[in-house]
Tab-separated table of C-alpha atoms in Angstrom:
chain	number	residue	atom	x	y	z
A	173	MET	CA	0.000	0.000	0.000
A	174	PRO	CA	1.599	3.321	-0.969
A	175	THR	CA	2.134	5.878	1.756
A	176	THR	CA	0.642	9.324	1.281
A	177	PRO	CA	2.854	12.353	1.971
A	178	ALA	CA	0.694	13.264	4.953
A	179	ALA	CA	1.016	9.741	6.373
A	180	ALA	CA	4.768	9.644	5.771
A	181	ALA	CA	5.157	12.826	7.793
A	182	HIS	CA	3.855	10.968	10.856
A	183	SER	CA	6.625	8.362	11.050
A	184	SER	CA	10.052	9.381	12.222
A	185	SER	CA	13.264	8.030	10.716
A	186	ASN	CA	13.900	5.719	13.688
A	187	GLY	CA	10.456	4.105	13.342
A	188	THR	CA	8.831	5.704	16.399
A	189	ALA	CA	5.504	7.414	15.884
A	190	ASP	CA	5.116	11.136	16.422
A	191	ALA	CA	2.115	12.481	18.325
A	192	ILE	CA	-0.938	11.855	16.148
A	193	MET	CA	-2.557	15.103	15.087
A	194	LEU	CA	-6.129	15.470	13.868
A	195	GLU	CA	-7.669	18.098	11.627
A	196	LEU	CA	-10.155	20.322	13.470
A	197	VAL	CA	-13.090	21.553	11.377
A	198	ASP	CA	-16.085	23.851	11.612
A	199	GLU	CA	-19.707	22.729	11.222
A	200	ASN	CA	-19.328	22.840	7.422
A	201	GLY	CA	-16.208	20.671	7.380
A	202	ASN	CA	-13.765	23.523	6.743
A	203	THR	CA	-10.358	23.081	8.367
A	204	VAL	CA	-9.798	25.454	11.293
A	205	GLY	CA	-6.726	23.965	13.004
A	206	THR	CA	-5.222	20.819	14.501
A	207	ALA	CA	-5.234	19.037	17.855
A	208	GLU	CA	-3.513	15.997	19.335
A	209	LYS	CA	-5.711	12.909	18.981
A	210	LEU	CA	-6.431	12.159	22.637
A	211	ALA	CA	-6.935	15.837	23.492
A	212	ALA	CA	-9.516	16.152	20.688
A	213	HIS	CA	-11.519	13.281	22.221
A	214	GLN	CA	-11.508	14.479	25.820
A	215	ALA	CA	-14.811	15.942	27.017
A	216	PRO	CA	-16.487	17.980	25.706
A	217	GLY	CA	-14.573	17.020	22.526
A	218	GLN	CA	-13.305	19.111	19.627
A	219	LEU	CA	-14.999	18.799	16.248
A	220	HIS	CA	-12.574	16.986	13.940
A	221	ARG	CA	-12.465	15.217	10.593
A	222	ALA	CA	-12.987	11.449	10.540
A	223	PHE	CA	-13.957	8.684	8.128
A	224	SER	CA	-15.960	5.451	8.239
A	225	VAL	CA	-15.675	2.586	5.755
A	226	PHE	CA	-18.296	-0.075	4.976
A	227	LEU	CA	-17.011	-2.943	2.836
A	228	PHE	CA	-19.166	-5.761	1.482
A	229	ASP	CA	-18.447	-9.142	-0.057
A	230	GLU	CA	-19.985	-10.367	-3.313
A	231	GLN	CA	-22.981	-11.783	-1.386
A	232	GLY	CA	-23.827	-8.329	-0.027
A	233	ARG	CA	-22.632	-9.096	3.504
A	234	LEU	CA	-21.091	-6.297	5.574
A	235	LEU	CA	-17.611	-6.757	7.010
A	236	LEU	CA	-17.615	-5.881	10.707
A	237	GLN	CA	-14.627	-5.676	13.000
A	238	ARG	CA	-14.420	-6.049	16.758
A	239	ARG	CA	-11.937	-3.501	18.016
A	240	ALA	CA	-8.882	-4.947	19.775
A	241	LEU	CA	-8.963	-5.018	23.569
A	242	GLY	CA	-5.794	-2.912	23.749
A	243	LYS	CA	-7.295	0.132	22.017
A	244	TYR	CA	-7.639	3.206	24.254
A	245	HIS	CA	-11.025	4.137	22.783
A	246	SER	CA	-13.979	1.727	22.616
A	247	PRO	CA	-11.935	-1.480	23.061
A	248	GLY	CA	-13.619	-4.826	22.446
A	249	VAL	CA	-16.767	-3.491	20.783
A	250	TRP	CA	-18.024	-4.260	17.299
A	251	SER	CA	-18.042	-1.539	14.662
A	252	ASN	CA	-18.031	-0.919	10.920
A	253	THR	CA	-15.285	-2.262	8.654
A	254	CYS	CA	-12.839	0.528	9.433
A	255	CYS	CA	-12.889	4.013	10.890
A	256	GLY	CA	-10.315	6.601	11.752
A	257	HIS	CA	-8.983	10.079	11.128
A	258	PRO	CA	-7.118	11.611	8.207
A	259	TYR	CA	-3.850	13.249	9.099
A	260	PRO	CA	-3.891	17.025	8.639
A	261	GLY	CA	-3.698	17.651	4.895
A	262	GLU	CA	-4.538	14.039	3.954
A	263	ALA	CA	-7.617	13.503	1.762
A	264	PRO	CA	-10.320	11.454	3.531
A	265	PHE	CA	-10.448	8.969	0.627
A	266	ALA	CA	-6.689	8.356	0.843
A	267	ALA	CA	-6.891	8.007	4.627
A	268	ALA	CA	-9.759	5.514	4.375
A	269	ALA	CA	-7.862	3.340	1.894
A	270	ARG	CA	-4.645	3.596	3.926
A	271	ARG	CA	-6.233	2.737	7.229
A	272	THR	CA	-8.258	-0.168	5.811
A	273	TYR	CA	-4.989	-1.683	4.608
A	274	GLU	CA	-3.210	-1.004	7.925
A	275	GLU	CA	-5.974	-2.565	10.026
A	276	LEU	CA	-7.239	-5.395	7.815
A	277	GLY	CA	-4.423	-6.053	5.322
A	278	VAL	CA	-6.665	-5.528	2.292
A	279	SER	CA	-7.197	-2.867	-0.324
A	280	PRO	CA	-10.847	-2.401	-1.312
A	281	SER	CA	-11.561	-3.487	-4.884
A	282	LEU	CA	-14.035	-0.609	-5.035
A	283	LEU	CA	-14.338	2.401	-2.737
A	284	ALA	CA	-16.767	5.267	-3.274
A	285	ALA	CA	-17.729	8.357	-1.274
A	286	ALA	CA	-21.104	8.049	0.473
A	287	GLY	CA	-21.618	11.507	1.956
A	288	THR	CA	-20.835	12.970	5.367
A	289	VAL	CA	-22.446	12.994	8.791
A	290	ARG	CA	-21.862	15.204	11.823
A	291	TYR	CA	-22.370	13.743	15.311
A	292	ASN	CA	-21.565	14.077	19.009
A	293	HIS	CA	-21.347	10.705	20.792
A	294	PRO	CA	-19.955	10.432	24.321
A	295	ASP	CA	-18.506	7.006	25.150
A	296	PRO	CA	-19.713	6.135	28.672
A	297	MET	CA	-17.043	3.460	29.158
A	298	SER	CA	-13.993	5.675	28.503
A	299	GLY	CA	-15.433	9.126	29.127
A	300	LEU	CA	-14.139	10.192	25.700
A	301	VAL	CA	-16.313	12.086	23.222
A	302	GLU	CA	-16.661	11.641	19.477
A	303	GLN	CA	-17.294	15.107	18.045
A	304	GLU	CA	-16.835	14.227	14.390
A	305	PHE	CA	-17.433	15.440	10.865
A	306	ASN	CA	-17.343	11.993	9.316
A	307	HIS	CA	-16.710	11.180	5.643
A	308	LEU	CA	-18.443	7.927	4.658
A	309	PHE	CA	-17.189	5.365	2.133
A	310	VAL	CA	-18.694	2.153	0.795
A	311	GLY	CA	-17.014	-0.521	-1.254
A	312	MET	CA	-16.199	-4.144	-1.922
A	313	VAL	CA	-13.587	-6.478	-0.506
A	314	GLN	CA	-12.466	-9.517	-2.476
A	315	GLU	CA	-9.115	-10.331	-0.851
A	316	ARG	CA	-8.397	-12.583	2.111
A	317	LEU	CA	-8.286	-10.529	5.300
A	318	ARG	CA	-4.994	-10.204	7.190
A	319	PRO	CA	-6.007	-8.229	10.305
A	320	ASP	CA	-3.461	-6.502	12.526
A	321	GLU	CA	-4.199	-8.077	15.913
A	322	GLU	CA	-3.163	-4.901	17.736
A	323	GLU	CA	-6.041	-3.117	15.965
A	324	VAL	CA	-8.638	-5.811	15.278
A	325	GLY	CA	-9.793	-8.487	17.710
A	326	GLU	CA	-12.167	-10.299	15.346
A	327	THR	CA	-13.952	-9.914	12.018
A	328	ALA	CA	-17.290	-11.155	10.688
A	329	PHE	CA	-19.288	-10.864	7.466
A	330	VAL	CA	-22.991	-10.387	8.260
A	331	THR	CA	-26.255	-10.019	6.389
A	332	ALA	CA	-28.642	-7.219	7.353
A	333	GLY	CA	-30.666	-9.689	9.434
A	334	GLU	CA	-27.604	-11.093	11.169
A	335	LEU	CA	-26.439	-7.574	11.973
A	336	ALA	CA	-29.739	-6.817	13.718
A	337	GLU	CA	-29.363	-9.958	15.856
A	338	ARG	CA	-25.712	-9.249	16.662
A	339	HIS	CA	-26.421	-5.594	17.477
A	340	ALA	CA	-29.103	-6.661	19.974
A	341	ALA	CA	-26.775	-9.165	21.663
A	342	ALA	CA	-23.311	-7.558	21.679
A	343	PRO	CA	-21.824	-4.128	22.398
A	344	PHE	CA	-21.212	-1.882	19.382
A	345	SER	CA	-19.367	1.412	19.081
A	346	ALA	CA	-21.330	4.519	20.082
A	347	TRP	CA	-21.123	5.893	16.537
A	348	PHE	CA	-21.980	2.705	14.620
A	349	MET	CA	-25.715	3.171	14.010
A	350	THR	CA	-25.288	6.861	13.163
A	351	VAL	CA	-22.731	6.189	10.432
A	352	LEU	CA	-24.549	3.101	9.157
A	353	ASP	CA	-27.852	4.954	8.821
A	354	ALA	CA	-26.149	7.885	7.060
A	355	ALA	CA	-24.448	5.505	4.602
A	356	ARG	CA	-27.544	3.370	3.865
A	357	PRO	CA	-28.525	5.066	0.567
A	358	ALA	CA	-25.064	4.391	-0.885
A	359	ILE	CA	-25.025	0.895	0.632
A	360	ARG	CA	-28.352	0.061	-1.039
A	361	GLU	CA	-27.056	1.363	-4.335
A	362	LEU	CA	-23.953	-0.822	-4.010
A	363	THR	CA	-25.576	-4.041	-2.764
A	364	GLY	CA	-28.969	-3.887	-4.506
A	365	PRO	CA	-32.444	-4.181	-2.972
A	366	SER	CA	-32.262	-7.937	-2.394
A	367	ALA	CA	-29.497	-7.566	0.217
A	368	GLY	CA	-31.944	-5.856	2.566
A	369	TRP	CA	-29.837	-2.922	3.679
């Protein structure tokens, strides 16, 4: 997976990671500054740019991931295929493709923009707050997954019906239903009416 210039700027020559900076935005998604990642998520939260990816297999099943237990934010809960934050100056599309490869070891065979959604979701478990202007992407995955176990605890492909059952029985990220509902029109266009999304 090629590294974008913005991503390359966040790795030092000795392999240690610099502080991760996020792009702060206004209510219209215009960049207004930067903040360190953890600071941006501390209550009451600072509005920042994010992305969410929904990848499907050829049967129209959604790829979910359960976040690794070692993650500082929302560990051990199920969520969409991939989510994260562009580095300052990095295009959301490039960040979504990059992060999907970093977390799951795959490059989507198709990835398309699916709109944006603005939300404010406190996480009761960690006390952190998701104040995000989120860029949504939908696509297909046709490669074998190679998850990074430090990022991903488990993966599952689910139908719309199976997702409803799983969502009722297991903890999901605070933002999951908001981003899923916002992406549904593009998901239906991608998967077709028979998939039930």
